[in-house]
PDB file of C-alpha atoms in Angstrom:
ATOM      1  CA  UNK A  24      31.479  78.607  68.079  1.00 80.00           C
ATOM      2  CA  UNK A  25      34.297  78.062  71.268  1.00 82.00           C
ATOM      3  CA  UNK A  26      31.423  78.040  74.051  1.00 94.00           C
ATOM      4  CA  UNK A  27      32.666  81.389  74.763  1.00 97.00           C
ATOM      5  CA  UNK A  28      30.148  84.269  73.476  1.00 97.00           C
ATOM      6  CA  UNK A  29      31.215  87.944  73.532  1.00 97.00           C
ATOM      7  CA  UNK A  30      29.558  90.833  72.771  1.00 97.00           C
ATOM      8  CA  UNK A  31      29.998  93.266  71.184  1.00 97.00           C
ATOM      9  CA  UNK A  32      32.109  92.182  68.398  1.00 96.00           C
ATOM     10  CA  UNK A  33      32.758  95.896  67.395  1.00 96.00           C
ATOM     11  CA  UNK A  34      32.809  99.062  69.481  1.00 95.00           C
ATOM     12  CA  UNK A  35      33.445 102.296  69.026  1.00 94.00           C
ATOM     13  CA  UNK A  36      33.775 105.152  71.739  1.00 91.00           C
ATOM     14  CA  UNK A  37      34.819 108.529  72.398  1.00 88.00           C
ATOM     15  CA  UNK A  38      36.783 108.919  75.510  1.00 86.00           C
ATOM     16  CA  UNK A  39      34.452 110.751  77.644  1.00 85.00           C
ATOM     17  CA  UNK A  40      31.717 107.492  76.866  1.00 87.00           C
ATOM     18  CA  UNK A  41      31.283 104.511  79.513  1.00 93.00           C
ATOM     19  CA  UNK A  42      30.494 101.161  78.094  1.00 95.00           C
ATOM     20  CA  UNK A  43      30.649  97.556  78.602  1.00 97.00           C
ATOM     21  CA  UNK A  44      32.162  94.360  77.389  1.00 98.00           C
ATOM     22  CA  UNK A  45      30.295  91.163  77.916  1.00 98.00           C
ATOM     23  CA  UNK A  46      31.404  87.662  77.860  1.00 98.00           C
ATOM     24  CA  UNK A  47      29.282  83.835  78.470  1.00 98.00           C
ATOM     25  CA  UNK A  48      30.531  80.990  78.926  1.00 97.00           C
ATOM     26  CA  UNK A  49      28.634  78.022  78.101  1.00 95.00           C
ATOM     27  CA  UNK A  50      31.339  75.197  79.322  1.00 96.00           C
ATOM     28  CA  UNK A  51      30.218  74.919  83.433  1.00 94.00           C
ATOM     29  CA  UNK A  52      34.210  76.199  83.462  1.00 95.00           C
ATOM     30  CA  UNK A  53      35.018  77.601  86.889  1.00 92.00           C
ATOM     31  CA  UNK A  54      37.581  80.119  86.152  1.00 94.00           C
ATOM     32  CA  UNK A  55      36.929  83.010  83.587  1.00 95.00           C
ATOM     33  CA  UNK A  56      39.883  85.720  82.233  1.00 95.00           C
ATOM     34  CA  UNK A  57      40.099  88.936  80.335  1.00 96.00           C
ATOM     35  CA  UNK A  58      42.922  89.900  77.994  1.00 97.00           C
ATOM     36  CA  UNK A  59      44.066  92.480  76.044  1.00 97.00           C
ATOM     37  CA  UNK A  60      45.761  91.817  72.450  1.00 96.00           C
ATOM     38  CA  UNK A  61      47.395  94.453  70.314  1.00 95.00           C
ATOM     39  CA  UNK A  62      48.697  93.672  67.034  1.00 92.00           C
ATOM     40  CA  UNK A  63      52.351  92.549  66.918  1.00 89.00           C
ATOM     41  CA  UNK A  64      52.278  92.300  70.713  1.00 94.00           C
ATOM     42  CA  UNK A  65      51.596  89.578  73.423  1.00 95.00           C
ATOM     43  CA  UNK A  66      48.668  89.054  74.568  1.00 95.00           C
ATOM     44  CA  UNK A  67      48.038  90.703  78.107  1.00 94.00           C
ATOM     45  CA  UNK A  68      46.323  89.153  80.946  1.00 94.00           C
ATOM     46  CA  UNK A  69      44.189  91.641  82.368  1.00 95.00           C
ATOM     47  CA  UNK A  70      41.833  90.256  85.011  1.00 94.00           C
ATOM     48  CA  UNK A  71      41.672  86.478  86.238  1.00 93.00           C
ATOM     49  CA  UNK A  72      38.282  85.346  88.103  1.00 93.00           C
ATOM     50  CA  UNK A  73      38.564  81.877  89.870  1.00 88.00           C
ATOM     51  CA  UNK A  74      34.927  80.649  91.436  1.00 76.00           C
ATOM     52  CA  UNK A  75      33.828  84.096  90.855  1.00 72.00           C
ATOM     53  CA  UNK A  76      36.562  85.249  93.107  1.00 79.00           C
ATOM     54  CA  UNK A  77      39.176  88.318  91.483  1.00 78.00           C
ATOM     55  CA  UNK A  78      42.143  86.651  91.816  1.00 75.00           C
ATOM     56  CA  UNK A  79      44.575  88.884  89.212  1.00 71.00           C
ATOM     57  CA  UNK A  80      45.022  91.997  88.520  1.00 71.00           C
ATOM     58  CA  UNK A  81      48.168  93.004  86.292  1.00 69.00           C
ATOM     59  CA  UNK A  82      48.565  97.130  87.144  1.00 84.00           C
ATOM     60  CA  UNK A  83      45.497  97.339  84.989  1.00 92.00           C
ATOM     61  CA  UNK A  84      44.775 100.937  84.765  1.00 93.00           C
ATOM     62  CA  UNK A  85      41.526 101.940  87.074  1.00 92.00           C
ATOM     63  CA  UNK A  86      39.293 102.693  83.740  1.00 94.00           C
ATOM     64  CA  UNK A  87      38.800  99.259  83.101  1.00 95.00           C
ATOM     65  CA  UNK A  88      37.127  97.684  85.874  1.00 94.00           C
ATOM     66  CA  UNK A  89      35.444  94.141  85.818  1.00 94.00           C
ATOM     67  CA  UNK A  90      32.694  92.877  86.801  1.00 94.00           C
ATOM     68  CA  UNK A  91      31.824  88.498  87.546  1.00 93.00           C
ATOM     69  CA  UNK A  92      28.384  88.339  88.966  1.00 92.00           C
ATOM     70  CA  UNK A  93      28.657  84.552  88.622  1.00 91.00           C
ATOM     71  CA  UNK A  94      30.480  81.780  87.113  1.00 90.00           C
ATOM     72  CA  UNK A  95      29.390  82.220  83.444  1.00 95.00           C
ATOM     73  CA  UNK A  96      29.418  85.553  82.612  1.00 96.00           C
ATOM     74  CA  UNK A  97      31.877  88.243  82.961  1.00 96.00           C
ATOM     75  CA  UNK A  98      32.163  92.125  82.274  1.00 97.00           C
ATOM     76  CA  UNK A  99      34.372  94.757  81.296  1.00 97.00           C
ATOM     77  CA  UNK A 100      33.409  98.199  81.879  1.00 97.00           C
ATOM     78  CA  UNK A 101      35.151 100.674  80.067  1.00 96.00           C
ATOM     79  CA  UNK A 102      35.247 104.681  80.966  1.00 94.00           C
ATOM     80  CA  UNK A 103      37.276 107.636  79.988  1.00 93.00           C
ATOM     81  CA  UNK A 104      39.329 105.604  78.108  1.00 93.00           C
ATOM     82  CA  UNK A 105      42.418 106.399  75.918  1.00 94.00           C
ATOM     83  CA  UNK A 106      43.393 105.887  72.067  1.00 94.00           C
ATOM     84  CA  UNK A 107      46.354 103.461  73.275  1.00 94.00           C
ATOM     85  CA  UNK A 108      43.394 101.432  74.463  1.00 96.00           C
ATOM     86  CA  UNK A 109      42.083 100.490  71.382  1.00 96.00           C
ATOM     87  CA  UNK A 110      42.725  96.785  70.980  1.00 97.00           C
ATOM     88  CA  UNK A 111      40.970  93.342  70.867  1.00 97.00           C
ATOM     89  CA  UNK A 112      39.534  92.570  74.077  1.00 98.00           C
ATOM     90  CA  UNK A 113      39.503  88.429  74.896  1.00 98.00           C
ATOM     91  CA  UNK A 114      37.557  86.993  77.239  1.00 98.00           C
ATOM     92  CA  UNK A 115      38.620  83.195  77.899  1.00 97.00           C
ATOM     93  CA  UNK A 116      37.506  80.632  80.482  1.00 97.00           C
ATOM     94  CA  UNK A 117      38.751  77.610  81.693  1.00 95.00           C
ATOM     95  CA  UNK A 118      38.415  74.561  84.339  1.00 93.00           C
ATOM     96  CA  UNK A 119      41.099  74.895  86.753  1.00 86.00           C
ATOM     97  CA  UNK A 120      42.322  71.532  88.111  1.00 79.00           C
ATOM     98  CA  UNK A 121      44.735  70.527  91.034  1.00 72.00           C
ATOM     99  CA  UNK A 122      46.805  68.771  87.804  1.00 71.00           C
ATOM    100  CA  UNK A 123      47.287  69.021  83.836  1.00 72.00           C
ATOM    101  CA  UNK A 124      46.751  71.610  81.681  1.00 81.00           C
ATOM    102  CA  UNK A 125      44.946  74.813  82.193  1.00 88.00           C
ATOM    103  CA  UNK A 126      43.617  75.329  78.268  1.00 94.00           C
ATOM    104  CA  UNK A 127      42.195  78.258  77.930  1.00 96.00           C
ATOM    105  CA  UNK A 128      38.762  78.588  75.532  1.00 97.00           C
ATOM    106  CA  UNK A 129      38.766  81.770  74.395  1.00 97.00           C
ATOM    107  CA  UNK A 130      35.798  83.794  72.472  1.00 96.00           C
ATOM    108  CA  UNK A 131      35.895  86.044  69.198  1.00 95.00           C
ATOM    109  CA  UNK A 132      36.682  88.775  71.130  1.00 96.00           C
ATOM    110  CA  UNK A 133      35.357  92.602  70.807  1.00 97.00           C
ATOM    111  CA  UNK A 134      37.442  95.022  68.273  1.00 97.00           C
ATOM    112  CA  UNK A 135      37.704  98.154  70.523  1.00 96.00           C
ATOM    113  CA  UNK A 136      38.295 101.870  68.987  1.00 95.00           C
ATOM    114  CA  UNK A 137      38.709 104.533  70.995  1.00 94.00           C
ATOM    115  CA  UNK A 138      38.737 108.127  68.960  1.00 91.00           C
TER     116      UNK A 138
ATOM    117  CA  UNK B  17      62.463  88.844  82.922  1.00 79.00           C
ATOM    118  CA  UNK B  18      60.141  86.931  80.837  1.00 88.00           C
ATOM    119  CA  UNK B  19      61.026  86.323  77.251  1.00 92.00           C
ATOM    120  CA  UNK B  20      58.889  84.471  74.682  1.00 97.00           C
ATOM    121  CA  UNK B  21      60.293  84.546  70.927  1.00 97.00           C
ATOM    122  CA  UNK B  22      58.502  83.295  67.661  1.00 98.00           C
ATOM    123  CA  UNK B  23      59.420  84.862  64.520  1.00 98.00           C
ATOM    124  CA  UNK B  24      57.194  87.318  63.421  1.00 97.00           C
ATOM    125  CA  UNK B  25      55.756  85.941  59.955  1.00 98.00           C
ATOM    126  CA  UNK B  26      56.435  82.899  57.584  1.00 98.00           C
ATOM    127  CA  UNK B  27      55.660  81.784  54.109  1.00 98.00           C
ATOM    128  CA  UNK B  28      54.415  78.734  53.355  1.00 98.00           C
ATOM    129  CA  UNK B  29      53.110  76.103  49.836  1.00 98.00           C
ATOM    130  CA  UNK B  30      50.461  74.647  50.098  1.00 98.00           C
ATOM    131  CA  UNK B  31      51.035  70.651  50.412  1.00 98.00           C
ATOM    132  CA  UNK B  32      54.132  71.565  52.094  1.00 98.00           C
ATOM    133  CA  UNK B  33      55.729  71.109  55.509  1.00 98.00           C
ATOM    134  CA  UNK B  34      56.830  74.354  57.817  1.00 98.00           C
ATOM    135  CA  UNK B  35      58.233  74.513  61.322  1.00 98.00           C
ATOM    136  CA  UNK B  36      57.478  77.301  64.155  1.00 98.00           C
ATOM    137  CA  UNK B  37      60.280  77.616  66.409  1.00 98.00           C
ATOM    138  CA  UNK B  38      59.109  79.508  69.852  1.00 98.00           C
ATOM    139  CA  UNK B  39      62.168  79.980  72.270  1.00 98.00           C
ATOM    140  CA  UNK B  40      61.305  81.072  75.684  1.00 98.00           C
ATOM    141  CA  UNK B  41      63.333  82.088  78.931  1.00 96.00           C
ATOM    142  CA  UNK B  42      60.977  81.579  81.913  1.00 95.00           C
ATOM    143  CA  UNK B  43      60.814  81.444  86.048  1.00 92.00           C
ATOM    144  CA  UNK B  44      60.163  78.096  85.470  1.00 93.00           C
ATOM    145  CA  UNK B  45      58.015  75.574  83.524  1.00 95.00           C
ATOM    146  CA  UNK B  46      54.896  73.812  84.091  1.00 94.00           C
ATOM    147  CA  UNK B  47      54.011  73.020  80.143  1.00 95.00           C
ATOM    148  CA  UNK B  48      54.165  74.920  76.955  1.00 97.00           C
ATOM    149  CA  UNK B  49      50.957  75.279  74.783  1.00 98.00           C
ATOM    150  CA  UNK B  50      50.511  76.467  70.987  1.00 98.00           C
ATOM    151  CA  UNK B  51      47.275  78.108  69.916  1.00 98.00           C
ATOM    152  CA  UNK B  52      45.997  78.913  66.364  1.00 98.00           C
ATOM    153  CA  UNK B  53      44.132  82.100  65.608  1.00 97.00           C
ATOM    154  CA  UNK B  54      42.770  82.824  62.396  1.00 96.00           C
ATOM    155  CA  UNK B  55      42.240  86.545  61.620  1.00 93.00           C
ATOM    156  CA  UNK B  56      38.981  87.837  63.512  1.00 89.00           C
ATOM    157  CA  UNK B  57      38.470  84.647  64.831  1.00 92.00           C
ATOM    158  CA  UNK B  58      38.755  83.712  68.738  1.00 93.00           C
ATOM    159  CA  UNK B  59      42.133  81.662  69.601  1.00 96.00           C
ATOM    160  CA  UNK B  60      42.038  77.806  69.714  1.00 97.00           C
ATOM    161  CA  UNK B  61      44.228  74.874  71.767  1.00 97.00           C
ATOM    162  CA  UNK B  62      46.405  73.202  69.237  1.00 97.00           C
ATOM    163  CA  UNK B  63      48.962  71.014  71.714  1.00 96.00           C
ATOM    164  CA  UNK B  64      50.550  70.985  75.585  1.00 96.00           C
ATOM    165  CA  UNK B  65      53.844  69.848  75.776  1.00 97.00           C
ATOM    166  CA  UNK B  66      55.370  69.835  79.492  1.00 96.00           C
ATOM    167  CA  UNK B  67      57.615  66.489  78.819  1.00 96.00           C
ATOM    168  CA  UNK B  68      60.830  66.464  76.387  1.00 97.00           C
ATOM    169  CA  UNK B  69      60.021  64.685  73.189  1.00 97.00           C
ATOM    170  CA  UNK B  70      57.755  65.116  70.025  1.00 97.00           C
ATOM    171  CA  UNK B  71      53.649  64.888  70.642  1.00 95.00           C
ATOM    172  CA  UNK B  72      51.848  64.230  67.360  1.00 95.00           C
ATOM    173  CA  UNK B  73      48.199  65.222  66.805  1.00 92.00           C
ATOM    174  CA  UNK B  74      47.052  64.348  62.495  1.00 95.00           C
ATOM    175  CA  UNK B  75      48.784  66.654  60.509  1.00 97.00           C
ATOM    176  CA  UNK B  76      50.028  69.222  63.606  1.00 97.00           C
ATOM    177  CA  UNK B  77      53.011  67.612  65.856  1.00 98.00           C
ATOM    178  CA  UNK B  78      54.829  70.021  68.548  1.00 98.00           C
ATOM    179  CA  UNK B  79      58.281  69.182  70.242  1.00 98.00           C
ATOM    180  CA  UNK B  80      59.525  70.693  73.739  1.00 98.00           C
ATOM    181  CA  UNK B  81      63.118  70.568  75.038  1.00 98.00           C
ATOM    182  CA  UNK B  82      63.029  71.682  78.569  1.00 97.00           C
ATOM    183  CA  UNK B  83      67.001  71.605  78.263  1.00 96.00           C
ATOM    184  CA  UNK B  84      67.250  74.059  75.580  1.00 97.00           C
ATOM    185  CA  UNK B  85      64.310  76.490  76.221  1.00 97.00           C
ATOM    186  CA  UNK B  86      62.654  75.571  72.980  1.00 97.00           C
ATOM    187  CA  UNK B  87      59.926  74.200  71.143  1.00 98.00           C
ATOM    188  CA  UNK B  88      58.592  73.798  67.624  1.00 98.00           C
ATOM    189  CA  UNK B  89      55.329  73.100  65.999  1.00 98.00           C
ATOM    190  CA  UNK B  90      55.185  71.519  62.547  1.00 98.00           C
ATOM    191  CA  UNK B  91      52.294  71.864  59.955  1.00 98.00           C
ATOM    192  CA  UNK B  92      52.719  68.720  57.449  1.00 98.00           C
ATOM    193  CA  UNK B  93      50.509  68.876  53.899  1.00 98.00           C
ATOM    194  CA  UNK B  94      49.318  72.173  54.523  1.00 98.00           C
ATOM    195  CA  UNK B  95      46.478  73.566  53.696  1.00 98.00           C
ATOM    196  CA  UNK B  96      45.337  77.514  52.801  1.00 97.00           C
ATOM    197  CA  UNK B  97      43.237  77.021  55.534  1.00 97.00           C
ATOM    198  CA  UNK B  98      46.281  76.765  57.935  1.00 98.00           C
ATOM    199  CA  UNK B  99      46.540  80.474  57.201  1.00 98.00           C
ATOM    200  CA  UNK B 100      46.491  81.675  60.281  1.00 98.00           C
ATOM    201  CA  UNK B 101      48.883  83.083  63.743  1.00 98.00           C
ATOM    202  CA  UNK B 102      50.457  80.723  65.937  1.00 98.00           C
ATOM    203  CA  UNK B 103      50.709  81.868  69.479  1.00 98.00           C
ATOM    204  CA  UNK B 104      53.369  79.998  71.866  1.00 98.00           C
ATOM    205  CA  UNK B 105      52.591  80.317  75.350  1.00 97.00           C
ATOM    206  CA  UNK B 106      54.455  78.791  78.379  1.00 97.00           C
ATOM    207  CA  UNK B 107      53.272  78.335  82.040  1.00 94.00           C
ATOM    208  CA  UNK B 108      56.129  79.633  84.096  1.00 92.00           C
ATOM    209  CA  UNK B 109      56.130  78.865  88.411  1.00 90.00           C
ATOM    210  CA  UNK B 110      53.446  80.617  89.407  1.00 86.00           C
ATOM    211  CA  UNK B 111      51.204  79.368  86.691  1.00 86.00           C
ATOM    212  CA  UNK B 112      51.297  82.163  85.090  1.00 88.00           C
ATOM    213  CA  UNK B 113      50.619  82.098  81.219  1.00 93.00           C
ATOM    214  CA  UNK B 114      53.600  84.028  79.328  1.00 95.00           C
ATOM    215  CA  UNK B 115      52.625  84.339  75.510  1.00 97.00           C
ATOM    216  CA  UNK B 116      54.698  85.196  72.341  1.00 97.00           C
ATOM    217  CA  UNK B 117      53.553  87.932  70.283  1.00 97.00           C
ATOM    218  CA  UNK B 118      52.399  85.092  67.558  1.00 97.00           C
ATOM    219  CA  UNK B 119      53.755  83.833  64.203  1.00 98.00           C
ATOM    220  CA  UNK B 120      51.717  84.606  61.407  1.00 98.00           C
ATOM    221  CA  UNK B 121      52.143  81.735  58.579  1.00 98.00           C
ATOM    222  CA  UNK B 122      51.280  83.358  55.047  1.00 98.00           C
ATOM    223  CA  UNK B 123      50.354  79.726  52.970  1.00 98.00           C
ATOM    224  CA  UNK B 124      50.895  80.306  48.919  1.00 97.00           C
ATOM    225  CA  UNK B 125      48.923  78.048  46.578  1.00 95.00           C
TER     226      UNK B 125
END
């Protein structure tokens, strides 16, 4: 267990369906991420929340659109998605200082199939 | 652009020693940091290098040289357990994570 919680683990999905990815953090971090990760490929930075405040957004088609109501949680909702979008969704957080390292805690993430 | 690049997949004995090499070409550098991720499992911090020279951590040690664009983590007395990917990832200018597409290391009793 990272402190990071996502659900669901699994999901499956036809294209026409609208669902959601959920993510908690339990670590009082202040900054909260999601990424994509396909197999063989790096992993994508999708969305970046800082203090609950969007702060990235990489050309991230307009079917995935987050959602931070507050520091420790964060969404993903999915609709009319495609088969290329079947990947592993990652949700990380971290505490974002003036200095050092930005480490990222990231959770288990949620195996995504879209038919 | 951007270029992070780990080989793709190793083979490893157990009780032996292996190197990942991770060679990156960035818009600058503000650290390098190697993550382990076993199959299924979320990603975890293994090391952050952003000064030359070799940082050792038990049985994990990583080594950065800004100079050459290149750093290395080495697994001493491994263990099946240290089946897993290895993800490089490198904090250019803008703070912006670049990642590697991973190394998975295969260990062989």
């Amino acid at each position: 267990e990272t402190g990071v919680t996502q659900t669901p683990r699994h999901l499956v999905m036809g294209m026409t369906n609208k669902k959601s990815l959920k993510c908690e953090q339990h670590l009082g971090h202040n900054a909260m991420y999601w990424y994509k990760q396909s197999a063989k490929k790096p992993l994508e930075l999708m969305f970046v929340y800082s203090l609950e405040e969007r702060v990235e957004n990489n050309s991230v088609p307009s079917r995935f659109s987050p959602e931070c109501p507050n520091s420790s949680h964060l969404f993903l909702h999915l609709h009319t998605l495609q088969p290329e979008d079947s990947a592993l969704y990652l949700c990380a957080s971290s505490q974002v200082r003036d200095s050092g390292a930005n480490v990222l805690t990231f959770g288990a993430g949620s195996r995504l199939t879209v038919l | 652009g951007q270029n992070i690049d780990q080989p793709t997949e190793m083979t490893a004995t157990e009780g032996a020693i292996v190197q990942i090499n991770c060679t990156y070409q960035t818009s600058g550098f503000n650290g390098l940091f190697w993550y382990q991720q076993h199959a299924g499992e979320a990603p975890t911090f293994l090391s952050y290098n952003v000064l030359d020279g070799l940082e050792e951590k038990g049985r994990f040690s990583s080594f950065l040289s800004r100079s050459k664009g290149y750093s290395y983590l080495l697994l001493k007395e491994l263990q099946m357990k240290d089946s897993a990917s290895y993800l490089c990832a490198v904090m250019d200018s803008n703070y912006q994570l670049i990642w590697g597409a991973g190394t998975k290391l295969i260990i062989k009793p």
